[in-house]
Amino acid sequence: LFHPIYQVTRDGKGILQSIEPPQAQGQRELQESFIHCEIVDNTSDELIEALKQELPKMIDDITKANVDWIAMRTQALSCVKEIEASKFYDSQWAQGQSLVDFLTWIEDGHFTFLGYCLYSLDAKNTKEPFKRNPSVQPLGILHNESVYRLQQLFAGISVSPETMAYIFDPTPVIINKTSTISNVHRTVPMDSIGIRQFDDKGKVVGIHIFVGL
């Protein structure tokens, strides 16, 4: 495995048109680092087929996480402003400033943002109490419906009374692990950081979720 750098040209849709050795430094032609992998002998057909199926998914996740990296960090700071503007920040949230400090800290290079999504919560809807809020565009790997659905992120966790009580707990932040394994950096369960939203009466009505490492 190695990463040769080549000079490339692409059309308006990003389709590769040509590839040449890199030119002298200082020239403005587009240069890209390619990943070259060689498959060892005696590899099974099943493994080759699995690679064909899984590699595009990994590349797609890596691309989405990179493209939306700045936007996810910006969204984390927007959550800080949302918390500070809440009327419950001073009156009910004893740890409000600690939460603001924590979010500011993770945005400052202490968390690898891979995805973000805002969910609406409805305690009366026991069949599907959480849905993606369509007013806010998901970011990173949570662009994909197969990933952003909470039933997928936390697969295996039933919508029990205990789960509902946990989701609608008025504590402003919730931190746990996803059931979904990361395709980026490390093949481990992702960290999930949830920032709850409240209505004017202090009722939990939504949650910002950031996933990453």
Tab-separated table of C-alpha atoms in Angstrom:
chain	number	residue	atom	x	y	z
A	1	LEU	CA	0.000	0.000	0.000
A	2	PHE	CA	1.415	3.396	-0.990
A	3	HIS	CA	0.206	6.850	-2.039
A	4	PRO	CA	1.702	8.141	-5.320
A	5	ILE	CA	0.898	11.762	-6.255
A	6	TYR	CA	-0.107	12.555	-9.843
A	7	GLN	CA	-1.203	15.582	-11.803
A	8	VAL	CA	-4.791	15.124	-12.981
A	9	THR	CA	-7.478	16.889	-14.942
A	10	ARG	CA	-11.191	16.392	-14.318
A	11	ASP	CA	-14.313	17.584	-16.085
A	12	GLY	CA	-17.085	19.674	-14.535
A	13	LYS	CA	-18.616	16.565	-12.936
A	14	GLY	CA	-15.337	15.487	-11.381
A	15	ILE	CA	-14.783	12.641	-13.845
A	16	LEU	CA	-11.089	11.861	-14.345
A	17	GLN	CA	-9.912	12.905	-17.823
A	18	SER	CA	-6.134	12.463	-17.658
A	19	ILE	CA	-3.361	11.489	-15.285
A	20	GLU	CA	0.329	12.427	-15.598
A	21	PRO	CA	3.461	12.542	-13.424
A	22	PRO	CA	3.543	15.584	-11.121
A	23	GLN	CA	5.081	18.762	-12.495
A	24	ALA	CA	7.527	21.131	-10.818
A	25	GLN	CA	6.438	22.739	-7.568
A	26	GLY	CA	4.716	26.079	-7.858
A	27	GLN	CA	2.518	25.153	-10.812
A	28	ARG	CA	-1.224	25.295	-10.231
A	29	GLU	CA	-2.318	22.049	-11.886
A	30	LEU	CA	-4.461	19.792	-9.721
A	31	GLN	CA	-2.439	17.145	-7.910
A	32	GLU	CA	-3.987	14.192	-6.126
A	33	SER	CA	-2.690	11.449	-3.887
A	34	PHE	CA	-3.812	8.063	-5.175
A	35	ILE	CA	-4.024	4.921	-3.067
A	36	HIS	CA	-2.370	1.905	-4.647
A	37	CYS	CA	-3.197	-1.495	-3.127
A	38	GLU	CA	-1.966	-4.890	-4.243
A	39	ILE	CA	-3.908	-8.056	-3.449
A	40	VAL	CA	-1.721	-10.928	-2.229
A	41	ASP	CA	-1.765	-14.344	-3.888
A	42	ASN	CA	-4.178	-17.068	-2.775
A	43	THR	CA	-6.931	-14.577	-1.933
A	44	SER	CA	-10.372	-16.164	-2.129
A	45	ASP	CA	-13.022	-15.051	-4.598
A	46	GLU	CA	-15.306	-14.394	-1.630
A	47	LEU	CA	-12.838	-11.921	-0.117
A	48	ILE	CA	-12.390	-10.130	-3.443
A	49	GLU	CA	-16.163	-9.812	-3.804
A	50	ALA	CA	-16.448	-8.487	-0.244
A	51	LEU	CA	-13.807	-5.858	-1.027
A	52	LYS	CA	-15.737	-4.795	-4.126
A	53	GLN	CA	-18.865	-4.357	-2.006
A	54	GLU	CA	-17.322	-2.640	1.027
A	55	LEU	CA	-14.602	-0.373	-0.414
A	56	PRO	CA	-17.047	1.990	-2.200
A	57	LYS	CA	-18.992	2.373	1.069
A	58	MET	CA	-15.819	3.262	2.963
A	59	ILE	CA	-14.701	5.753	0.322
A	60	ASP	CA	-18.165	7.329	0.343
A	61	ASP	CA	-18.081	7.724	4.141
A	62	ILE	CA	-14.563	9.196	4.037
A	63	THR	CA	-15.602	11.658	1.331
A	64	LYS	CA	-18.744	12.805	3.152
A	65	ALA	CA	-16.906	13.212	6.469
A	66	ASN	CA	-14.178	15.295	4.824
A	67	VAL	CA	-16.495	17.473	2.730
A	68	ASP	CA	-18.707	18.325	5.726
A	69	TRP	CA	-15.971	18.554	8.371
A	70	ILE	CA	-16.079	22.361	8.664
A	71	ALA	CA	-19.899	22.390	8.558
A	72	MET	CA	-20.077	19.887	11.440
A	73	ARG	CA	-17.697	21.959	13.558
A	74	THR	CA	-19.785	25.044	12.778
A	75	GLN	CA	-22.919	23.176	13.843
A	76	ALA	CA	-21.294	22.303	17.177
A	77	LEU	CA	-20.701	26.012	17.821
A	78	SER	CA	-24.309	26.723	16.801
A	79	CYS	CA	-25.400	24.311	19.527
A	80	VAL	CA	-23.328	26.344	21.999
A	81	LYS	CA	-25.225	29.487	21.014
A	82	GLU	CA	-28.537	27.627	21.251
A	83	ILE	CA	-27.707	26.487	24.780
A	84	GLU	CA	-26.583	29.929	25.915
A	85	ALA	CA	-29.744	31.532	24.484
A	86	SER	CA	-32.071	29.115	26.285
A	87	LYS	CA	-33.977	30.506	29.252
A	88	PHE	CA	-33.184	27.256	31.082
A	89	TYR	CA	-29.437	27.825	30.783
A	90	ASP	CA	-29.178	29.715	34.077
A	91	SER	CA	-32.335	28.629	35.883
A	92	GLN	CA	-32.262	24.837	35.503
A	93	TRP	CA	-28.974	23.762	33.952
A	94	ALA	CA	-26.465	23.698	36.797
A	95	GLN	CA	-23.897	22.225	34.414
A	96	GLY	CA	-24.744	24.553	31.524
A	97	GLN	CA	-21.357	26.238	31.422
A	98	SER	CA	-19.595	22.873	31.647
A	99	LEU	CA	-21.565	21.704	28.611
A	100	VAL	CA	-20.661	24.861	26.687
A	101	ASP	CA	-17.003	24.355	27.607
A	102	PHE	CA	-17.196	20.696	26.540
A	103	LEU	CA	-18.698	21.476	23.119
A	104	THR	CA	-16.167	24.238	22.545
A	105	TRP	CA	-13.409	21.806	23.497
A	106	ILE	CA	-14.492	19.027	21.102
A	107	GLU	CA	-14.861	21.554	18.276
A	108	ASP	CA	-11.284	22.681	18.892
A	109	GLY	CA	-9.701	19.523	17.471
A	110	HIS	CA	-10.565	17.060	20.247
A	111	PHE	CA	-13.213	15.080	18.368
A	112	THR	CA	-13.175	13.528	14.909
A	113	PHE	CA	-16.544	14.620	13.491
A	114	LEU	CA	-17.978	11.996	11.134
A	115	GLY	CA	-21.674	12.869	11.041
A	116	TYR	CA	-24.427	15.138	12.346
A	117	CYS	CA	-28.222	15.046	12.306
A	118	LEU	CA	-31.056	16.849	14.098
A	119	TYR	CA	-33.952	14.685	15.267
A	120	SER	CA	-37.444	15.630	16.385
A	121	LEU	CA	-38.735	13.749	19.449
A	122	ASP	CA	-42.349	12.970	20.255
A	123	ALA	CA	-43.037	11.058	23.482
A	124	LYS	CA	-46.656	10.426	22.432
A	125	ASN	CA	-45.581	8.501	19.329
A	126	THR	CA	-44.520	5.220	20.939
A	127	LYS	CA	-44.022	3.476	17.581
A	128	GLU	CA	-41.606	6.034	16.148
A	129	PRO	CA	-40.778	8.670	18.793
A	130	PHE	CA	-37.786	10.040	16.905
A	131	LYS	CA	-37.549	11.241	13.307
A	132	ARG	CA	-35.029	13.263	11.330
A	133	ASN	CA	-35.931	16.942	11.368
A	134	PRO	CA	-36.256	17.845	7.647
A	135	SER	CA	-35.542	21.530	8.316
A	136	VAL	CA	-31.845	20.818	8.900
A	137	GLN	CA	-29.614	19.021	6.393
A	138	PRO	CA	-27.756	16.002	7.811
A	139	LEU	CA	-23.965	16.182	7.508
A	140	GLY	CA	-21.151	13.714	6.945
A	141	ILE	CA	-21.983	10.027	7.028
A	142	LEU	CA	-25.466	10.787	8.386
A	143	HIS	CA	-26.456	11.987	4.905
A	144	ASN	CA	-27.439	8.366	4.256
A	145	GLU	CA	-30.868	7.235	5.473
A	146	SER	CA	-29.472	3.751	6.086
A	147	VAL	CA	-27.158	5.320	8.681
A	148	TYR	CA	-28.982	8.339	10.152
A	149	ARG	CA	-32.041	6.389	11.359
A	150	LEU	CA	-31.642	6.053	15.128
A	151	GLN	CA	-32.938	2.495	14.864
A	152	GLN	CA	-29.861	1.799	12.725
A	153	LEU	CA	-27.332	3.851	14.697
A	154	PHE	CA	-28.397	2.085	17.874
A	155	ALA	CA	-29.509	-1.240	16.419
A	156	GLY	CA	-30.612	-3.823	18.957
A	157	ILE	CA	-32.000	-1.282	21.441
A	158	SER	CA	-35.777	-1.644	21.686
A	159	VAL	CA	-38.188	1.247	22.230
A	160	SER	CA	-39.008	0.187	25.777
A	161	PRO	CA	-40.325	2.391	28.616
A	162	GLU	CA	-36.775	2.470	29.984
A	163	THR	CA	-35.416	3.617	26.623
A	164	MET	CA	-38.085	6.314	26.331
A	165	ALA	CA	-37.301	7.582	29.828
A	166	TYR	CA	-33.615	7.720	28.916
A	167	ILE	CA	-34.235	9.588	25.651
A	168	PHE	CA	-36.589	12.143	27.220
A	169	ASP	CA	-34.530	12.711	30.358
A	170	PRO	CA	-34.183	16.510	30.800
A	171	THR	CA	-30.393	16.374	31.177
A	172	PRO	CA	-29.152	18.544	28.283
A	173	VAL	CA	-26.388	16.215	27.027
A	174	ILE	CA	-26.278	12.481	26.349
A	175	ILE	CA	-23.061	10.619	25.462
A	176	ASN	CA	-22.866	6.972	24.457
A	177	LYS	CA	-21.669	4.517	21.799
A	178	THR	CA	-23.420	3.618	18.543
A	179	SER	CA	-24.098	0.096	17.351
A	180	THR	CA	-22.838	1.172	13.916
A	181	ILE	CA	-19.146	0.525	13.256
A	182	SER	CA	-17.082	3.363	11.812
A	183	ASN	CA	-15.707	2.995	8.283
A	184	VAL	CA	-13.346	5.957	8.834
A	185	HIS	CA	-10.023	5.851	10.716
A	186	ARG	CA	-10.869	2.874	12.960
A	187	THR	CA	-13.347	0.000	12.687
A	188	VAL	CA	-14.897	0.553	16.117
A	189	PRO	CA	-18.311	1.707	17.406
A	190	MET	CA	-18.608	5.476	17.104
A	191	ASP	CA	-19.023	7.963	19.928
A	192	SER	CA	-22.400	9.705	19.941
A	193	ILE	CA	-22.851	13.134	21.518
A	194	GLY	CA	-26.459	14.289	21.819
A	195	ILE	CA	-27.558	17.821	22.710
A	196	ARG	CA	-31.218	17.906	23.656
A	197	GLN	CA	-33.619	20.645	22.537
A	198	PHE	CA	-36.375	21.964	24.808
A	199	ASP	CA	-39.598	23.876	24.261
A	200	ASP	CA	-40.645	26.888	26.369
A	201	LYS	CA	-41.962	24.605	29.104
A	202	GLY	CA	-38.743	22.609	29.392
A	203	LYS	CA	-40.073	19.578	27.521
A	204	VAL	CA	-37.576	17.625	25.394
A	205	VAL	CA	-38.629	18.036	21.749
A	206	GLY	CA	-35.476	17.321	19.776
A	207	ILE	CA	-31.857	16.279	19.867
A	208	HIS	CA	-28.723	17.221	17.936
A	209	ILE	CA	-26.558	14.137	17.449
A	210	PHE	CA	-22.891	14.198	16.457
A	211	VAL	CA	-21.140	10.909	15.741
A	212	GLY	CA	-17.414	10.455	15.488
A	213	LEU	CA	-14.295	9.221	17.247
